[in-house]
Phi, psi and omega in degrees: 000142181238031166025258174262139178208131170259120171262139162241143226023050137332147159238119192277145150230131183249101197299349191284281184298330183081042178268187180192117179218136153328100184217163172256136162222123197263119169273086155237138204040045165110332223236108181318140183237312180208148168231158100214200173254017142236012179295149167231129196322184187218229168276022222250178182286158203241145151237123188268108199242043164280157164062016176220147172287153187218126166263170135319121211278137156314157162244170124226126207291340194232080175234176161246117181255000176031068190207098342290139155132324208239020176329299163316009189250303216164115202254182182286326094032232218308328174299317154299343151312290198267335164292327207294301171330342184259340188094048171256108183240022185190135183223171210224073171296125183296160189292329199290056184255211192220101341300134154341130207275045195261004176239156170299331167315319199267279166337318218240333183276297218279329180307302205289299180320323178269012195268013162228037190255168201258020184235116182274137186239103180268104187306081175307105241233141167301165172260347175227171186267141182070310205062050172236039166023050141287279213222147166318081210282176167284077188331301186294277159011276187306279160323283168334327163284335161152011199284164171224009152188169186255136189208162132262011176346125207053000156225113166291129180279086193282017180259111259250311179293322159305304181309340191256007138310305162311336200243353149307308169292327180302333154330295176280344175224037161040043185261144160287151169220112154281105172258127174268120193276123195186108147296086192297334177291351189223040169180059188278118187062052138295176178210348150207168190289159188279119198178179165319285208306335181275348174268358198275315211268330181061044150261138167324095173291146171225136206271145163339305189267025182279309181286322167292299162318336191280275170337331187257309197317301193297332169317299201282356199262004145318302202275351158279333186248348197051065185255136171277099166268119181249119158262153165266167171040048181285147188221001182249158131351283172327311165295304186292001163277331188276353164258309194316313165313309200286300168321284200307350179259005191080343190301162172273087182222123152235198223217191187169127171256178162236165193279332173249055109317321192217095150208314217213143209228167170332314183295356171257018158295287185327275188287007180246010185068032166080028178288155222255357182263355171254346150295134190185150185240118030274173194254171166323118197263215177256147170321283206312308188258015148281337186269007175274330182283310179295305152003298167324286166270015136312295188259066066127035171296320154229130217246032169194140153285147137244209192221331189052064184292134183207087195275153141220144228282164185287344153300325210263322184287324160279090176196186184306140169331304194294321173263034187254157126319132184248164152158191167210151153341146165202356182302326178305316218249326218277332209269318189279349157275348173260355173259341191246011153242350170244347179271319184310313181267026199017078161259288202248173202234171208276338192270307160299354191255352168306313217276351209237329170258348173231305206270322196293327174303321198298299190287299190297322172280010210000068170284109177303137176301119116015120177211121166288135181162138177312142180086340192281162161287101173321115164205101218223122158253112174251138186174154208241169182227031219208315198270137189259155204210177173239119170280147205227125160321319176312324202267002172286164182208309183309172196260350177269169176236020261239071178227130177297339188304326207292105170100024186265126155312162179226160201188087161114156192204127208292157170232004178187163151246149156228115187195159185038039170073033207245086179263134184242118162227159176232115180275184186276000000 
């Protein structure tokens, strides 16, 4: 525990106003006590912050913490570990866990397993019992205890009634229902995306417009209930023109990329020999529909980064492409894949990519935002957008090891977290 902390010669940034003002901020028992450029330390512990910027702490809206069942992947422990590492003071869990997070019980154990860890852990609750896209889990319940959104994340919820339904109630509890968009019928057991490489390579495809049909349903069946739709993980061109379209007609929808959705294109299937660390669902896309995703997230068509962090232990991951599982890790990684593909290349400016990593997750989960400001409770990202660094195996924090990423240049770097009186800092 850090209580009390003087950070000193900071620059707050306020992703809200798009301000940046020079300051010292004096921390006691958790709690902004003073800001400005002449206050002087007392007694409290130093955090030396020239040159590097202070936020408001990132979300990321989309992980797997495999908490309960599945542990040898990743327990709520280790998985905030490695967000913390990321600049990260708040994750968002997916359900698919063993058992599934589908009762108030489940809910109400991972809110509680996390409250004194220095990463606030918000539950994302199923949209079916079980997640086998039958019946209705108990929403309202569920919300009440504390869940912020409905998801089958990883079984896309084909059933065309269940979904309109689901997104009835998200109507009445201003809850989101995040769907992973996959017609499954018209890709079944893919294993990358469908395109030359995948014909060259003679892999099972799974096509663009799996994701895409899935997508134009749940759009009109928004817009038939005015139901709150979160798509996850968009990864085609195609989709991000159909939520731009969809915004400007009003319906209610918002979006999410994942950084390596706008890092990385198919061809390193290819060129990595079939490494089992390039596979991930939705899969790698095309050139074309990575510059539609930073495109996206520019002009605010998707309007939050994540990461979909999905460790799997190095038994499971090492073995052939077609029987590995998918997904990778990403908390370690997303800040310096969002400065050197998306800030580096002015797509996005250092203050949008914030605003894209703090205010927007909150507000689609309607979570409060974080304020710097005397009287608030410190919940603080210190951290640069300028140093380049090489990610290293050292530098995993998660309990998996399962990333394409490992000897990748970097390009900005979270350097401390604070939050529930809690400072996690990180050296080079």
């Amino acid at each position: 525990m850090t209580p009390n902390l003087f950070i000193r010669n900071g620059a707050i940034l306020n992703p809200i106003e798009g301000e940046i003002q020079s300051a010292n901020i004096r921390i006691c028992d958790g709690i902004i006590a003073e800001i400005g450029a002449d206050i002087d330390v007392n007694d409290e512990s130093i955090f030396e912050a020239q040159g590097r910027l202070i936020s408001p702490g990132w979300m990321d809206m989309h992980v797997h913490f495999r908490d309960p069942g599945q542990e040898h992947k990743e327990t709520i422990e280790t998985g905030c570990r490695a967000a913390a590492f990321g600049g990260f003071t708040a994750v968002a869990c997916m359900p698919n866990t063993t058992p599934p997070i589908d009762h108030r019980e489940s809910v109400h154990s991972l809110i509680q397993r996390s409250q004194n860890l220095p990463v606030d852990v918000h539950p994302i609750a199923c949209v079916s019992i079980r997640r086998e896209g039958e019946s209705l889990t108990e929403m309202a319940e569920l919300a009440a205890t504390g869940a912020v959104a409905f998801s089958d994340d990883g079984s896309p919820v084909q059933n065309g009634s269940l979904m309109r339904r689901a997104l009835e109630y998200s109507s009445a509890l201003s809850k989101p229902i995040i769907n992973h968009m996959e017609d499954l019928t018209l890709g079944p057991k893919g294993q990358m995306n469908e395109g030359l490489i995948s014909t060259h390579l003679g892999l099972t495809p799974t096509p663009t417009f799996s994701e895409e049909s899935m997508l134009g349903r749940d759009l009109l069946l928004a817009e038939l209930t005015r139901g709150h739709l979160h798509v996850a993980h968009v990864s085609t061109a195609r989709s991000t023109a159909m939520i731009r379209q969809a915004k400007a007609n009003g319906i209610h929808v918002t979006a999410e990329a994942c950084t390596h959705h706008f890092s990385l294109t198919d061809e390193i299937v290819q060129e990595s020999g079939f490494d089992s660390q390039t596979k991930m669902h939705p899969p790698l896309r095309t050139a074309e529909d990575v510059e539609a995703i930073r495109d996206g997230l520019s002009d605010g068509t998707l309007d939050a980064i994540c990461t979909d962090h999905a460790p799997h232990a190095p038994f499971e991951k090492e073995t052939d492409f077609v029987s590995a599982p998918f997904g990778i890790i990403g908390l370690e990684t997303a800040w310096g894949l969002t400065c050197k593909h998306l800030i580096a290349t002015k797509r996005l400016s250092v203050t949008e990519a914030v605003d894209r990593l703090c205010v927007n997750p909150r507000r689609i989960l309607g979570l409060e935002i974080p304020l710097i400001e005397v009287g608030a409770p410190a919940n603080l990202t210190i951290f640069d957008a300028t140093t380049e660094w090489i990610f290293e195996a050292r530098h995993i924090h998660s309990k998996s090891r399962n990333t394409p990423f490992i000897g990748s240049t970097m390009i900005g770097r979270a350097w401390a977290i604070y939050n529930k009186g809690q400072l996690v800092e990180h050296h080079p």
